[in-house]
Amino acid sequence: MQGEGEVTTKGVNVERRRRMAAWVTQHVIPHERAVRAWLARHASQEDVDDVIQESYSRCAALDSVDHIHRPDAYFFSIARNLLVQRLRRARIVPIEAFAEIDAYQDDLRPSPEREAGGRIDYNRLLALIDSLPERRRRIVRMRKIEGLSQREIAERLGVSESIVENEVFRGVQAVQRAWRDGEAEAEARMAGEREQRP
């Protein structure tokens, strides 16, 4: 036989779930199409579906939404962070994904946090590209940042398309390695700081 406290707790949980479902339906679902379209530029359809589902689960698990003033930005932020986690776990860091990671555009202004985070990631990416050897740096910038085709780059620089392809491949690999090393170094530094705290 259930005690009175258990019935009350169960009733509260059911009511909370109903409230959260209503909030997600009203304030989050309308933004799914835009978030899904942004994700599709950076991930496979299977990953997009998984990220959207996990984003909804995280929203529904909240105890309160009183702190959320921009449900669209909150939903996007969850989806973005989940995608970044997947990319890091897969040890794949596509330049396009990080260069555009905060390029989500709709008719709403992005939050200051998203703008700042995007600028930091983008500037870090550019710095890593700029650390490449001269020809490789120029080719990677032209291909990945300026969006020129291999043929256009080859014509501009007077080299073969296979050289362009090779330089892009090696450049992207070097940037990915440097990005991962930087992440590992930052995590190790933060872990060391946490251990030193009283």
mmCIF file of C-alpha atoms in Angstrom:
data_model
loop_
_atom_site.group_PDB
_atom_site.id
_atom_site.type_symbol
_atom_site.label_atom_id
_atom_site.label_comp_id
_atom_site.label_asym_id
_atom_site.label_seq_id
_atom_site.Cartn_x
_atom_site.Cartn_y
_atom_site.Cartn_z
ATOM 1 C CA MET A 1 0.000 0.000 0.000
ATOM 2 C CA GLN A 2 1.409 3.435 -0.977
ATOM 3 C CA GLY A 3 1.897 6.072 1.657
ATOM 4 C CA GLU A 4 0.474 9.542 1.274
ATOM 5 C CA GLY A 5 3.936 11.007 0.510
ATOM 6 C CA GLU A 6 4.485 8.598 -2.351
ATOM 7 C CA VAL A 7 1.150 9.495 -3.966
ATOM 8 C CA THR A 8 1.942 13.198 -3.659
ATOM 9 C CA THR A 9 5.428 12.736 -5.134
ATOM 10 C CA LYS A 10 4.051 10.697 -8.021
ATOM 11 C CA GLY A 11 1.367 13.326 -8.643
ATOM 12 C CA VAL A 12 3.966 16.115 -8.647
ATOM 13 C CA ASN A 13 6.146 14.194 -11.126
ATOM 14 C CA VAL A 14 3.210 13.590 -13.451
ATOM 15 C CA GLU A 15 2.222 17.266 -13.269
ATOM 16 C CA ARG A 16 5.815 18.380 -13.913
ATOM 17 C CA ARG A 17 6.047 16.098 -16.958
ATOM 18 C CA ARG A 18 2.769 17.514 -18.304
ATOM 19 C CA ARG A 19 3.990 21.087 -17.810
ATOM 20 C CA MET A 20 7.318 20.339 -19.501
ATOM 21 C CA ALA A 21 5.625 18.577 -22.431
ATOM 22 C CA ALA A 22 3.360 21.604 -22.918
ATOM 23 C CA TRP A 23 6.337 23.998 -22.732
ATOM 24 C CA VAL A 24 8.374 21.955 -25.229
ATOM 25 C CA THR A 25 5.385 21.771 -27.592
ATOM 26 C CA GLN A 26 4.712 25.492 -27.433
ATOM 27 C CA HIS A 27 8.219 26.969 -27.228
ATOM 28 C CA VAL A 28 10.708 24.433 -28.616
ATOM 29 C CA ILE A 29 9.097 22.343 -31.364
ATOM 30 C CA PRO A 30 8.414 25.421 -33.553
ATOM 31 C CA HIS A 31 12.206 25.864 -33.863
ATOM 32 C CA GLU A 32 13.008 22.262 -34.784
ATOM 33 C CA ARG A 33 13.013 22.856 -38.526
ATOM 34 C CA ALA A 34 15.623 25.643 -38.323
ATOM 35 C CA VAL A 35 17.838 23.712 -35.897
ATOM 36 C CA ARG A 36 17.500 20.532 -37.963
ATOM 37 C CA ALA A 37 18.485 22.423 -41.139
ATOM 38 C CA TRP A 38 21.570 23.837 -39.400
ATOM 39 C CA LEU A 39 22.568 20.410 -38.076
ATOM 40 C CA ALA A 40 22.122 18.836 -41.519
ATOM 41 C CA ARG A 41 24.964 21.005 -42.843
ATOM 42 C CA HIS A 42 27.367 19.417 -40.363
ATOM 43 C CA ALA A 43 26.186 15.861 -39.671
ATOM 44 C CA SER A 44 24.612 12.754 -41.176
ATOM 45 C CA GLN A 45 20.837 12.326 -41.075
ATOM 46 C CA GLU A 46 21.211 9.664 -38.385
ATOM 47 C CA ASP A 47 23.281 12.034 -36.222
ATOM 48 C CA VAL A 48 20.776 14.853 -36.806
ATOM 49 C CA ASP A 49 17.889 12.655 -35.655
ATOM 50 C CA ASP A 50 19.837 11.510 -32.581
ATOM 51 C CA VAL A 51 20.869 15.060 -31.639
ATOM 52 C CA ILE A 52 17.309 16.383 -32.007
ATOM 53 C CA GLN A 53 15.924 13.513 -29.908
ATOM 54 C CA GLU A 54 18.549 13.994 -27.202
ATOM 55 C CA SER A 55 17.899 17.759 -27.200
ATOM 56 C CA TYR A 56 14.203 17.155 -26.584
ATOM 57 C CA SER A 57 15.033 14.682 -23.814
ATOM 58 C CA ARG A 58 17.242 17.238 -22.085
ATOM 59 C CA CYS A 59 14.559 19.915 -22.321
ATOM 60 C CA ALA A 60 11.915 17.539 -20.952
ATOM 61 C CA ALA A 61 14.173 16.534 -18.043
ATOM 62 C CA LEU A 62 14.444 20.104 -16.730
ATOM 63 C CA ASP A 63 12.897 20.762 -13.337
ATOM 64 C CA SER A 64 12.037 24.324 -14.289
ATOM 65 C CA VAL A 65 12.162 26.599 -17.327
ATOM 66 C CA ASP A 66 11.946 29.872 -15.396
ATOM 67 C CA HIS A 67 15.583 30.653 -16.223
ATOM 68 C CA ILE A 68 15.058 30.251 -19.984
ATOM 69 C CA HIS A 69 14.248 33.562 -21.646
ATOM 70 C CA ARG A 70 15.006 32.450 -25.220
ATOM 71 C CA PRO A 71 13.730 28.894 -25.805
ATOM 72 C CA ASP A 72 14.962 28.994 -29.423
ATOM 73 C CA ALA A 73 18.514 29.895 -28.364
ATOM 74 C CA TYR A 74 18.408 27.360 -25.523
ATOM 75 C CA PHE A 75 17.303 24.552 -27.867
ATOM 76 C CA PHE A 76 19.940 25.507 -30.443
ATOM 77 C CA SER A 77 22.626 25.652 -27.761
ATOM 78 C CA ILE A 78 21.798 22.139 -26.534
ATOM 79 C CA ALA A 79 21.822 20.765 -30.093
ATOM 80 C CA ARG A 80 25.083 22.552 -30.913
ATOM 81 C CA ASN A 81 26.816 21.245 -27.784
ATOM 82 C CA LEU A 82 25.618 17.693 -28.447
ATOM 83 C CA LEU A 83 26.922 17.885 -32.012
ATOM 84 C CA VAL A 84 30.309 19.181 -30.846
ATOM 85 C CA GLN A 85 30.512 16.313 -28.323
ATOM 86 C CA ARG A 86 29.784 13.803 -31.102
ATOM 87 C CA LEU A 87 32.453 15.319 -33.352
ATOM 88 C CA ARG A 88 35.020 15.177 -30.560
ATOM 89 C CA ARG A 89 34.134 11.590 -29.621
ATOM 90 C CA ALA A 90 34.438 10.584 -33.264
ATOM 91 C CA ARG A 91 37.834 12.330 -33.355
ATOM 92 C CA ILE A 92 36.660 14.119 -36.483
ATOM 93 C CA VAL A 93 36.753 17.885 -36.620
ATOM 94 C CA PRO A 94 35.567 18.983 -40.068
ATOM 95 C CA ILE A 95 36.831 22.469 -40.762
ATOM 96 C CA GLU A 96 33.443 23.448 -42.177
ATOM 97 C CA ALA A 97 31.724 22.391 -38.948
ATOM 98 C CA PHE A 98 33.942 24.493 -36.705
ATOM 99 C CA ALA A 99 34.131 27.408 -39.102
ATOM 100 C CA GLU A 100 30.336 27.587 -39.213
ATOM 101 C CA ILE A 101 29.541 26.149 -35.799
ATOM 102 C CA ASP A 102 27.865 29.374 -34.707
ATOM 103 C CA ALA A 103 26.598 30.489 -38.084
ATOM 104 C CA TYR A 104 23.014 29.527 -37.231
ATOM 105 C CA GLN A 105 20.865 32.262 -38.713
ATOM 106 C CA ASP A 106 17.198 32.996 -38.378
ATOM 107 C CA ASP A 107 15.231 36.131 -37.723
ATOM 108 C CA LEU A 108 16.301 36.164 -34.072
ATOM 109 C CA ARG A 109 19.526 37.639 -32.774
ATOM 110 C CA PRO A 110 21.962 35.036 -31.402
ATOM 111 C CA SER A 111 22.758 35.237 -27.717
ATOM 112 C CA PRO A 112 25.972 37.048 -26.701
ATOM 113 C CA GLU A 113 27.345 33.726 -25.415
ATOM 114 C CA ARG A 114 26.846 32.065 -28.808
ATOM 115 C CA GLU A 115 28.420 35.006 -30.621
ATOM 116 C CA ALA A 116 31.429 35.030 -28.289
ATOM 117 C CA GLY A 117 31.872 31.248 -28.433
ATOM 118 C CA GLY A 118 31.633 31.263 -32.210
ATOM 119 C CA ARG A 119 34.210 34.029 -32.554
ATOM 120 C CA ILE A 120 36.613 32.208 -30.232
ATOM 121 C CA ASP A 121 36.277 28.913 -32.139
ATOM 122 C CA TYR A 122 36.554 30.637 -35.515
ATOM 123 C CA ASN A 123 39.608 32.709 -34.545
ATOM 124 C CA ARG A 124 41.279 29.628 -33.093
ATOM 125 C CA LEU A 125 40.610 27.756 -36.329
ATOM 126 C CA LEU A 126 42.097 30.584 -38.408
ATOM 127 C CA ALA A 127 45.181 30.678 -36.166
ATOM 128 C CA LEU A 128 45.712 26.940 -36.668
ATOM 129 C CA ILE A 129 45.381 27.320 -40.439
ATOM 130 C CA ASP A 130 47.810 30.259 -40.391
ATOM 131 C CA SER A 131 50.395 28.086 -38.633
ATOM 132 C CA LEU A 132 50.594 25.772 -41.668
ATOM 133 C CA PRO A 133 53.469 26.047 -44.192
ATOM 134 C CA GLU A 134 52.906 28.943 -46.642
ATOM 135 C CA ARG A 135 51.567 27.108 -49.731
ATOM 136 C CA ARG A 136 49.443 24.725 -47.646
ATOM 137 C CA ARG A 137 48.055 27.626 -45.641
ATOM 138 C CA ARG A 138 47.045 29.529 -48.804
ATOM 139 C CA ILE A 139 45.439 26.478 -50.364
ATOM 140 C CA VAL A 140 43.504 25.464 -47.225
ATOM 141 C CA ARG A 141 42.264 29.036 -46.772
ATOM 142 C CA MET A 142 41.160 29.273 -50.408
ATOM 143 C CA ARG A 143 39.409 25.893 -50.308
ATOM 144 C CA LYS A 144 37.886 25.816 -46.823
ATOM 145 C CA ILE A 145 37.389 29.472 -45.938
ATOM 146 C CA GLU A 146 36.875 31.150 -49.324
ATOM 147 C CA GLY A 147 35.090 28.134 -50.833
ATOM 148 C CA LEU A 148 37.016 28.007 -54.119
ATOM 149 C CA SER A 149 37.025 24.768 -56.100
ATOM 150 C CA GLN A 150 40.170 22.682 -56.559
ATOM 151 C CA ARG A 151 40.277 23.718 -60.217
ATOM 152 C CA GLU A 152 40.041 27.444 -59.392
ATOM 153 C CA ILE A 153 42.832 27.163 -56.836
ATOM 154 C CA ALA A 154 45.028 25.168 -59.226
ATOM 155 C CA GLU A 155 44.557 27.808 -61.947
ATOM 156 C CA ARG A 156 45.269 30.713 -59.595
ATOM 157 C CA LEU A 157 48.431 29.152 -58.172
ATOM 158 C CA GLY A 158 49.646 27.459 -61.361
ATOM 159 C CA VAL A 159 49.743 23.969 -59.837
ATOM 160 C CA SER A 160 47.945 20.711 -60.591
ATOM 161 C CA GLU A 161 44.603 19.789 -58.977
ATOM 162 C CA SER A 162 46.246 16.750 -57.380
ATOM 163 C CA ILE A 163 48.679 19.068 -55.565
ATOM 164 C CA VAL A 164 45.734 21.150 -54.317
ATOM 165 C CA GLU A 165 43.916 18.012 -53.160
ATOM 166 C CA ASN A 166 47.022 16.715 -51.379
ATOM 167 C CA GLU A 167 47.722 20.041 -49.656
ATOM 168 C CA VAL A 168 44.110 20.341 -48.473
ATOM 169 C CA PHE A 169 44.178 16.777 -47.110
ATOM 170 C CA ARG A 170 47.448 17.295 -45.239
ATOM 171 C CA GLY A 171 46.430 20.735 -44.023
ATOM 172 C CA VAL A 172 43.083 19.557 -42.672
ATOM 173 C CA GLN A 173 44.756 16.620 -40.921
ATOM 174 C CA ALA A 174 47.282 18.954 -39.285
ATOM 175 C CA VAL A 175 44.552 21.359 -38.140
ATOM 176 C CA GLN A 176 42.467 18.489 -36.740
ATOM 177 C CA ARG A 177 45.469 17.149 -34.832
ATOM 178 C CA ALA A 178 46.314 20.575 -33.434
ATOM 179 C CA TRP A 179 42.674 21.161 -32.443
ATOM 180 C CA ARG A 180 42.499 17.829 -30.597
ATOM 181 C CA ASP A 181 45.840 18.463 -28.894
ATOM 182 C CA GLY A 182 44.637 21.885 -27.772
ATOM 183 C CA GLU A 183 41.416 20.409 -26.361
ATOM 184 C CA ALA A 184 43.332 17.686 -24.496
ATOM 185 C CA GLU A 185 45.783 20.240 -23.124
ATOM 186 C CA ALA A 186 42.965 22.514 -21.920
ATOM 187 C CA GLU A 187 41.145 19.596 -20.271
ATOM 188 C CA ALA A 188 44.347 18.465 -18.525
ATOM 189 C CA ARG A 189 44.993 22.014 -17.317
ATOM 190 C CA MET A 190 41.436 22.335 -15.953
ATOM 191 C CA ALA A 191 41.690 18.940 -14.256
ATOM 192 C CA GLY A 192 44.955 20.026 -12.606
ATOM 193 C CA GLU A 193 43.355 23.269 -11.392
ATOM 194 C CA ARG A 194 40.399 21.342 -9.937
ATOM 195 C CA GLU A 195 42.768 19.039 -8.031
ATOM 196 C CA GLN A 196 44.618 22.017 -6.534
ATOM 197 C CA ARG A 197 41.465 23.607 -5.149
ATOM 198 C CA PRO A 198 40.992 23.183 -1.370
#
